[in-house]
Amino acid sequence: GPLKPEITITYIAVSAIFFNSGLSLKTEELTSALMHVKLHLFVQIFTLVFFPTAIWLFLQLLSITPINEWLLKGLQTVGCMPPPVSSAVILTKAVGGNEAAAIFNSAFGSFLGIVITPLLLLLFLGSSSSVPFTSIFSQLFMTVVVPLIIGQIVRRYIKDWLERKKPPFGAISSCVLLMIIYTTFCDTFANPNIDLDKFSLIIIVFIIFSVQMSFMFLTFLFSTRNNSSFTPADTVAIIFCSTHKSLTLGIPMLKIVFAGYEHLSLISVPLLIYHPAQILLGSLLVPTIKSWMVSRQKALKLTRQPKAPVKV
């Protein structure tokens, strides 16, 4: 179509999101985020180990139901996907959480996903294919790392102007993300061979929202324990980065790993639902999570204040 998604989405849109992040993020915040190893380990282990394993166990129960088996396989592929390169960052920024940690985990998780996601698909679904790791890795590097670095460099020269004008970085990223979702939906549902029964589709949508809510609550509980050492801003990044899955990496990866599968369109449907669902759910929860984070930060600040000596 006229939008040319094979160029505008694959290269320009994702690059624009990370250039935008590089431009808006303070360099010292990004540097300090690199050292937060415990947070990164939590996010990556939850996303690439716990998530796919939990989904696999859940699907063992669903396999005895009349739900379309290819949609169930699609649910498993969702579990195997790496963190997103955009939505988690945008929502963390909207709440006011640790944006630098969200950016690092999005980029790092995406690079891990190049190797780990095909292996997980092979483990859980038995799919095998020669995946061109080099080409995916180089594409990720050019669309994620390079724009982020360029954004940081440009920021050094126009830092004063940015702080004075405060451009709407969040709105720009949201518009780009909306374009990614729109073109991906068009690409999948334009396939004349797709055969969806309404019952299976409704159940899958319900399951996807239930899984997201459950996992968001689970990550919230784990990251707010007394001995977790995570700040409220860290918790916000963890909630979004651990439970969100990449559509921009996922769809091309599915096309590579399941090349030649006649049911590829059906396998792709759960991921196509999951992505806008995570943005919708995240957007609805932004005010609630922001209110919790602000009140929690105030409470922590009060407990850290030295108590005045009692006069006798």
mmCIF file with all atom_site columns, C-alpha atoms in Angstrom, residues 82-237:
data_model
loop_
_atom_site.group_PDB
_atom_site.id
_atom_site.type_symbol
_atom_site.label_atom_id
_atom_site.label_alt_id
_atom_site.label_comp_id
_atom_site.label_asym_id
_atom_site.label_entity_id
_atom_site.label_seq_id
_atom_site.pdbx_PDB_ins_code
_atom_site.Cartn_x
_atom_site.Cartn_y
_atom_site.Cartn_z
_atom_site.occupancy
_atom_site.B_iso_or_equiv
_atom_site.pdbx_formal_charge
_atom_site.auth_seq_id
_atom_site.auth_comp_id
_atom_site.auth_asym_id
_atom_site.auth_atom_id
_atom_site.pdbx_PDB_model_num
ATOM 1   C CA . PRO A 1 82  ? 11.279  -10.895 23.740 1.00 0.00 ? 82  PRO A CA 1
ATOM 2   C CA . PRO A 1 83  ? 10.313  -7.581  25.393 1.00 0.00 ? 83  PRO A CA 1
ATOM 3   C CA . PRO A 1 84  ? 9.030   -4.868  23.024 1.00 0.00 ? 84  PRO A CA 1
ATOM 4   C CA . VAL A 1 85  ? 11.266  -2.155  21.628 1.00 0.00 ? 85  VAL A CA 1
ATOM 5   C CA . SER A 1 86  ? 8.686   0.574   22.115 1.00 0.00 ? 86  SER A CA 1
ATOM 6   C CA . SER A 1 87  ? 5.462   0.163   24.132 1.00 0.00 ? 87  SER A CA 1
ATOM 7   C CA . ALA A 1 88  ? 7.074   -0.621  27.511 1.00 0.00 ? 88  ALA A CA 1
ATOM 8   C CA . VAL A 1 89  ? 9.312   2.447   27.179 1.00 0.00 ? 89  VAL A CA 1
ATOM 9   C CA . ILE A 1 90  ? 6.405   4.718   26.217 1.00 0.00 ? 90  ILE A CA 1
ATOM 10  C CA . LEU A 1 91  ? 4.177   3.572   29.110 1.00 0.00 ? 91  LEU A CA 1
ATOM 11  C CA . THR A 1 92  ? 7.023   3.718   31.661 1.00 0.00 ? 92  THR A CA 1
ATOM 12  C CA . LYS A 1 93  ? 7.710   7.282   30.505 1.00 0.00 ? 93  LYS A CA 1
ATOM 13  C CA . ALA A 1 94  ? 3.986   8.155   30.748 1.00 0.00 ? 94  ALA A CA 1
ATOM 14  C CA . VAL A 1 95  ? 3.886   7.019   34.394 1.00 0.00 ? 95  VAL A CA 1
ATOM 15  C CA . GLY A 1 96  ? 7.200   8.688   35.249 1.00 0.00 ? 96  GLY A CA 1
ATOM 16  C CA . GLY A 1 97  ? 8.979   5.432   36.083 1.00 0.00 ? 97  GLY A CA 1
ATOM 17  C CA . ASN A 1 98  ? 12.566  4.394   35.416 1.00 0.00 ? 98  ASN A CA 1
ATOM 18  C CA . GLU A 1 99  ? 12.618  5.097   31.666 1.00 0.00 ? 99  GLU A CA 1
ATOM 19  C CA . ALA A 1 100 ? 16.349  4.436   31.371 1.00 0.00 ? 100 ALA A CA 1
ATOM 20  C CA . ALA A 1 101 ? 15.930  0.907   32.778 1.00 0.00 ? 101 ALA A CA 1
ATOM 21  C CA . ALA A 1 102 ? 12.981  0.318   30.437 1.00 0.00 ? 102 ALA A CA 1
ATOM 22  C CA . ILE A 1 103 ? 15.064  1.362   27.420 1.00 0.00 ? 103 ILE A CA 1
ATOM 23  C CA . PHE A 1 104 ? 17.997  -0.827  28.433 1.00 0.00 ? 104 PHE A CA 1
ATOM 24  C CA . ASN A 1 105 ? 15.798  -3.895  28.998 1.00 0.00 ? 105 ASN A CA 1
ATOM 25  C CA . SER A 1 106 ? 13.888  -3.343  25.765 1.00 0.00 ? 106 SER A CA 1
ATOM 26  C CA . ALA A 1 107 ? 17.097  -3.155  23.734 1.00 0.00 ? 107 ALA A CA 1
ATOM 27  C CA . PHE A 1 108 ? 18.956  -5.891  25.648 1.00 0.00 ? 108 PHE A CA 1
ATOM 28  C CA . GLY A 1 109 ? 15.915  -8.206  25.672 1.00 0.00 ? 109 GLY A CA 1
ATOM 29  C CA . SER A 1 110 ? 15.496  -7.729  21.931 1.00 0.00 ? 110 SER A CA 1
ATOM 30  C CA . PHE A 1 111 ? 19.090  -8.788  21.277 1.00 0.00 ? 111 PHE A CA 1
ATOM 31  C CA . LEU A 1 112 ? 18.686  -11.801 23.586 1.00 0.00 ? 112 LEU A CA 1
ATOM 32  C CA . GLY A 1 113 ? 15.458  -12.667 21.778 1.00 0.00 ? 113 GLY A CA 1
ATOM 33  C CA . ILE A 1 114 ? 17.267  -13.014 18.453 1.00 0.00 ? 114 ILE A CA 1
ATOM 34  C CA . VAL A 1 115 ? 18.955  -16.139 19.805 1.00 0.00 ? 115 VAL A CA 1
ATOM 35  C CA . ILE A 1 116 ? 16.630  -17.288 22.605 1.00 0.00 ? 116 ILE A CA 1
ATOM 36  C CA . THR A 1 117 ? 13.195  -16.895 20.929 1.00 0.00 ? 117 THR A CA 1
ATOM 37  C CA . PRO A 1 118 ? 13.886  -19.338 18.043 1.00 0.00 ? 118 PRO A CA 1
ATOM 38  C CA . LEU A 1 119 ? 15.309  -21.828 20.587 1.00 0.00 ? 119 LEU A CA 1
ATOM 39  C CA . LEU A 1 120 ? 12.173  -21.466 22.760 1.00 0.00 ? 120 LEU A CA 1
ATOM 40  C CA . LEU A 1 121 ? 9.938   -21.978 19.712 1.00 0.00 ? 121 LEU A CA 1
ATOM 41  C CA . LEU A 1 122 ? 11.916  -25.129 18.890 1.00 0.00 ? 122 LEU A CA 1
ATOM 42  C CA . LEU A 1 123 ? 11.625  -26.353 22.494 1.00 0.00 ? 123 LEU A CA 1
ATOM 43  C CA . PHE A 1 124 ? 7.889   -25.716 22.973 1.00 0.00 ? 124 PHE A CA 1
ATOM 44  C CA . LEU A 1 125 ? 6.526   -26.122 19.437 1.00 0.00 ? 125 LEU A CA 1
ATOM 45  C CA . GLY A 1 126 ? 9.089   -28.305 17.708 1.00 0.00 ? 126 GLY A CA 1
ATOM 46  C CA . SER A 1 127 ? 9.536   -25.830 14.871 1.00 0.00 ? 127 SER A CA 1
ATOM 47  C CA . SER A 1 128 ? 12.908  -25.833 13.205 1.00 0.00 ? 128 SER A CA 1
ATOM 48  C CA . SER A 1 129 ? 14.283  -23.435 10.665 1.00 0.00 ? 129 SER A CA 1
ATOM 49  C CA . SER A 1 130 ? 17.550  -21.849 9.700  1.00 0.00 ? 130 SER A CA 1
ATOM 50  C CA . VAL A 1 131 ? 17.125  -18.421 11.272 1.00 0.00 ? 131 VAL A CA 1
ATOM 51  C CA . PRO A 1 132 ? 19.411  -15.719 9.811  1.00 0.00 ? 132 PRO A CA 1
ATOM 52  C CA . PHE A 1 133 ? 20.718  -14.429 13.158 1.00 0.00 ? 133 PHE A CA 1
ATOM 53  C CA . THR A 1 134 ? 23.244  -12.100 11.508 1.00 0.00 ? 134 THR A CA 1
ATOM 54  C CA . SER A 1 135 ? 20.697  -10.196 9.431  1.00 0.00 ? 135 SER A CA 1
ATOM 55  C CA . ILE A 1 136 ? 18.224  -9.843  12.344 1.00 0.00 ? 136 ILE A CA 1
ATOM 56  C CA . PHE A 1 137 ? 21.035  -8.761  14.689 1.00 0.00 ? 137 PHE A CA 1
ATOM 57  C CA . SER A 1 138 ? 22.310  -6.133  12.240 1.00 0.00 ? 138 SER A CA 1
ATOM 58  C CA . GLN A 1 139 ? 18.756  -4.861  11.641 1.00 0.00 ? 139 GLN A CA 1
ATOM 59  C CA . LEU A 1 140 ? 18.201  -4.533  15.398 1.00 0.00 ? 140 LEU A CA 1
ATOM 60  C CA . PHE A 1 141 ? 21.503  -2.748  15.816 1.00 0.00 ? 141 PHE A CA 1
ATOM 61  C CA . MET A 1 142 ? 20.640  -0.251  13.066 1.00 0.00 ? 142 MET A CA 1
ATOM 62  C CA . THR A 1 143 ? 17.050  0.367   14.247 1.00 0.00 ? 143 THR A CA 1
ATOM 63  C CA . VAL A 1 144 ? 17.564  0.336   18.042 1.00 0.00 ? 144 VAL A CA 1
ATOM 64  C CA . VAL A 1 145 ? 21.142  1.064   19.126 1.00 0.00 ? 145 VAL A CA 1
ATOM 65  C CA . VAL A 1 146 ? 22.263  3.499   16.392 1.00 0.00 ? 146 VAL A CA 1
ATOM 66  C CA . PRO A 1 147 ? 19.175  5.814   16.650 1.00 0.00 ? 147 PRO A CA 1
ATOM 67  C CA . LEU A 1 148 ? 19.497  5.817   20.462 1.00 0.00 ? 148 LEU A CA 1
ATOM 68  C CA . ILE A 1 149 ? 23.166  6.871   20.250 1.00 0.00 ? 149 ILE A CA 1
ATOM 69  C CA . ILE A 1 150 ? 22.437  9.512   17.589 1.00 0.00 ? 150 ILE A CA 1
ATOM 70  C CA . GLY A 1 151 ? 19.606  10.867  19.764 1.00 0.00 ? 151 GLY A CA 1
ATOM 71  C CA . GLN A 1 152 ? 21.988  11.142  22.738 1.00 0.00 ? 152 GLN A CA 1
ATOM 72  C CA . ILE A 1 153 ? 24.605  12.942  20.597 1.00 0.00 ? 153 ILE A CA 1
ATOM 73  C CA . VAL A 1 154 ? 22.047  15.410  19.190 1.00 0.00 ? 154 VAL A CA 1
ATOM 74  C CA . ARG A 1 155 ? 20.752  16.015  22.741 1.00 0.00 ? 155 ARG A CA 1
ATOM 75  C CA . ARG A 1 156 ? 24.200  17.289  23.816 1.00 0.00 ? 156 ARG A CA 1
ATOM 76  C CA . TYR A 1 157 ? 23.988  20.137  21.289 1.00 0.00 ? 157 TYR A CA 1
ATOM 77  C CA . ILE A 1 158 ? 20.345  21.141  21.794 1.00 0.00 ? 158 ILE A CA 1
ATOM 78  C CA . LYS A 1 159 ? 19.969  20.287  25.502 1.00 0.00 ? 159 LYS A CA 1
ATOM 79  C CA . ASP A 1 160 ? 19.057  23.848  26.558 1.00 0.00 ? 160 ASP A CA 1
ATOM 80  C CA . TRP A 1 161 ? 16.471  24.183  23.787 1.00 0.00 ? 161 TRP A CA 1
ATOM 81  C CA . LEU A 1 162 ? 14.882  20.812  24.746 1.00 0.00 ? 162 LEU A CA 1
ATOM 82  C CA . GLU A 1 163 ? 14.600  21.771  28.422 1.00 0.00 ? 163 GLU A CA 1
ATOM 83  C CA . ARG A 1 164 ? 13.136  25.158  27.502 1.00 0.00 ? 164 ARG A CA 1
ATOM 84  C CA . LYS A 1 165 ? 10.603  23.997  24.881 1.00 0.00 ? 165 LYS A CA 1
ATOM 85  C CA . LYS A 1 166 ? 9.827   20.492  26.271 1.00 0.00 ? 166 LYS A CA 1
ATOM 86  C CA . PRO A 1 167 ? 8.690   18.838  22.981 1.00 0.00 ? 167 PRO A CA 1
ATOM 87  C CA . PRO A 1 168 ? 5.848   16.243  23.234 1.00 0.00 ? 168 PRO A CA 1
ATOM 88  C CA . PHE A 1 169 ? 8.104   13.153  23.003 1.00 0.00 ? 169 PHE A CA 1
ATOM 89  C CA . GLY A 1 170 ? 5.438   10.841  24.477 1.00 0.00 ? 170 GLY A CA 1
ATOM 90  C CA . ALA A 1 171 ? 2.799   11.867  21.918 1.00 0.00 ? 171 ALA A CA 1
ATOM 91  C CA . ILE A 1 172 ? 5.240   11.401  19.022 1.00 0.00 ? 172 ILE A CA 1
ATOM 92  C CA . SER A 1 173 ? 6.157   7.871   20.170 1.00 0.00 ? 173 SER A CA 1
ATOM 93  C CA . SER A 1 174 ? 2.481   6.964   20.652 1.00 0.00 ? 174 SER A CA 1
ATOM 94  C CA . CYS A 1 175 ? 1.606   8.055   17.095 1.00 0.00 ? 175 CYS A CA 1
ATOM 95  C CA . VAL A 1 176 ? 4.446   5.997   15.635 1.00 0.00 ? 176 VAL A CA 1
ATOM 96  C CA . LEU A 1 177 ? 3.354   2.967   17.673 1.00 0.00 ? 177 LEU A CA 1
ATOM 97  C CA . LEU A 1 178 ? -0.221  3.343   16.438 1.00 0.00 ? 178 LEU A CA 1
ATOM 98  C CA . MET A 1 179 ? 1.048   3.223   12.855 1.00 0.00 ? 179 MET A CA 1
ATOM 99  C CA . ILE A 1 180 ? 2.980   0.003   13.583 1.00 0.00 ? 180 ILE A CA 1
ATOM 100 C CA . ILE A 1 181 ? -0.154  -1.700  14.961 1.00 0.00 ? 181 ILE A CA 1
ATOM 101 C CA . TYR A 1 182 ? -2.360  -0.530  12.083 1.00 0.00 ? 182 TYR A CA 1
ATOM 102 C CA . THR A 1 183 ? -0.080  -1.781  9.309  1.00 0.00 ? 183 THR A CA 1
ATOM 103 C CA . THR A 1 184 ? 0.521   -5.139  11.020 1.00 0.00 ? 184 THR A CA 1
ATOM 104 C CA . PHE A 1 185 ? -3.214  -5.753  11.406 1.00 0.00 ? 185 PHE A CA 1
ATOM 105 C CA . CYS A 1 186 ? -3.747  -4.903  7.742  1.00 0.00 ? 186 CYS A CA 1
ATOM 106 C CA . ASP A 1 187 ? -0.962  -7.268  6.694  1.00 0.00 ? 187 ASP A CA 1
ATOM 107 C CA . THR A 1 188 ? -2.370  -10.247 8.618  1.00 0.00 ? 188 THR A CA 1
ATOM 108 C CA . PHE A 1 189 ? -6.109  -9.921  8.095  1.00 0.00 ? 189 PHE A CA 1
ATOM 109 C CA . ALA A 1 190 ? -5.685  -9.196  4.388  1.00 0.00 ? 190 ALA A CA 1
ATOM 110 C CA . ASN A 1 191 ? -4.777  -12.905 4.029  1.00 0.00 ? 191 ASN A CA 1
ATOM 111 C CA . PRO A 1 192 ? -7.761  -14.613 2.299  1.00 0.00 ? 192 PRO A CA 1
ATOM 112 C CA . ASN A 1 193 ? -6.827  -18.032 3.759  1.00 0.00 ? 193 ASN A CA 1
ATOM 113 C CA . ILE A 1 194 ? -7.300  -17.023 7.404  1.00 0.00 ? 194 ILE A CA 1
ATOM 114 C CA . ASP A 1 195 ? -10.096 -19.076 9.011  1.00 0.00 ? 195 ASP A CA 1
ATOM 115 C CA . LEU A 1 196 ? -11.162 -17.875 12.457 1.00 0.00 ? 196 LEU A CA 1
ATOM 116 C CA . ASP A 1 197 ? -14.118 -19.191 14.448 1.00 0.00 ? 197 ASP A CA 1
ATOM 117 C CA . LYS A 1 198 ? -15.699 -16.606 16.730 1.00 0.00 ? 198 LYS A CA 1
ATOM 118 C CA . PHE A 1 199 ? -15.738 -18.820 19.848 1.00 0.00 ? 199 PHE A CA 1
ATOM 119 C CA . SER A 1 200 ? -11.987 -19.469 19.754 1.00 0.00 ? 200 SER A CA 1
ATOM 120 C CA . LEU A 1 201 ? -11.218 -15.818 19.013 1.00 0.00 ? 201 LEU A CA 1
ATOM 121 C CA . ILE A 1 202 ? -13.332 -14.511 21.929 1.00 0.00 ? 202 ILE A CA 1
ATOM 122 C CA . ILE A 1 203 ? -11.779 -17.028 24.335 1.00 0.00 ? 203 ILE A CA 1
ATOM 123 C CA . ILE A 1 204 ? -8.250  -16.137 23.173 1.00 0.00 ? 204 ILE A CA 1
ATOM 124 C CA . VAL A 1 205 ? -8.931  -12.400 23.708 1.00 0.00 ? 205 VAL A CA 1
ATOM 125 C CA . PHE A 1 206 ? -10.230 -13.147 27.230 1.00 0.00 ? 206 PHE A CA 1
ATOM 126 C CA . ILE A 1 207 ? -7.186  -15.343 28.002 1.00 0.00 ? 207 ILE A CA 1
ATOM 127 C CA . ILE A 1 208 ? -4.762  -12.675 26.747 1.00 0.00 ? 208 ILE A CA 1
ATOM 128 C CA . PHE A 1 209 ? -6.246  -9.964  28.990 1.00 0.00 ? 209 PHE A CA 1
ATOM 129 C CA . SER A 1 210 ? -6.331  -12.396 31.945 1.00 0.00 ? 210 SER A CA 1
ATOM 130 C CA . VAL A 1 211 ? -2.691  -13.411 31.428 1.00 0.00 ? 211 VAL A CA 1
ATOM 131 C CA . GLN A 1 212 ? -1.569  -9.785  31.213 1.00 0.00 ? 212 GLN A CA 1
ATOM 132 C CA . MET A 1 213 ? -3.443  -8.736  34.351 1.00 0.00 ? 213 MET A CA 1
ATOM 133 C CA . SER A 1 214 ? -2.193  -11.778 36.297 1.00 0.00 ? 214 SER A CA 1
ATOM 134 C CA . PHE A 1 215 ? 1.440   -11.294 35.270 1.00 0.00 ? 215 PHE A CA 1
ATOM 135 C CA . MET A 1 216 ? 1.364   -7.546  35.923 1.00 0.00 ? 216 MET A CA 1
ATOM 136 C CA . PHE A 1 217 ? 0.035   -8.244  39.414 1.00 0.00 ? 217 PHE A CA 1
ATOM 137 C CA . LEU A 1 218 ? 2.658   -10.964 39.927 1.00 0.00 ? 218 LEU A CA 1
ATOM 138 C CA . THR A 1 219 ? 5.560   -8.693  38.916 1.00 0.00 ? 219 THR A CA 1
ATOM 139 C CA . PHE A 1 220 ? 4.139   -5.955  41.163 1.00 0.00 ? 220 PHE A CA 1
ATOM 140 C CA . LEU A 1 221 ? 4.081   -8.333  44.147 1.00 0.00 ? 221 LEU A CA 1
ATOM 141 C CA . PHE A 1 222 ? 7.623   -9.612  43.547 1.00 0.00 ? 222 PHE A CA 1
ATOM 142 C CA . SER A 1 223 ? 9.150   -6.172  42.957 1.00 0.00 ? 223 SER A CA 1
ATOM 143 C CA . THR A 1 224 ? 7.528   -4.509  45.986 1.00 0.00 ? 224 THR A CA 1
ATOM 144 C CA . ARG A 1 225 ? 8.590   -7.070  48.598 1.00 0.00 ? 225 ARG A CA 1
ATOM 145 C CA . ASN A 1 226 ? 10.469  -5.621  51.573 1.00 0.00 ? 226 ASN A CA 1
ATOM 146 C CA . ASN A 1 227 ? 13.771  -7.231  50.575 1.00 0.00 ? 227 ASN A CA 1
ATOM 147 C CA . SER A 1 228 ? 13.510  -6.510  46.837 1.00 0.00 ? 228 SER A CA 1
ATOM 148 C CA . SER A 1 229 ? 15.561  -3.243  46.946 1.00 0.00 ? 229 SER A CA 1
ATOM 149 C CA . PHE A 1 230 ? 13.615  -1.868  43.944 1.00 0.00 ? 230 PHE A CA 1
ATOM 150 C CA . THR A 1 231 ? 12.412  1.742   43.996 1.00 0.00 ? 231 THR A CA 1
ATOM 151 C CA . PRO A 1 232 ? 8.802   2.579   43.001 1.00 0.00 ? 232 PRO A CA 1
ATOM 152 C CA . ALA A 1 233 ? 10.146  3.897   39.653 1.00 0.00 ? 233 ALA A CA 1
ATOM 153 C CA . ASP A 1 234 ? 11.952  0.566   39.135 1.00 0.00 ? 234 ASP A CA 1
ATOM 154 C CA . THR A 1 235 ? 8.717   -1.325  39.830 1.00 0.00 ? 235 THR A CA 1
ATOM 155 C CA . VAL A 1 236 ? 6.945   0.612   37.061 1.00 0.00 ? 236 VAL A CA 1
ATOM 156 C CA . ALA A 1 237 ? 9.640   -0.370  34.531 1.00 0.00 ? 237 ALA A CA 1
#
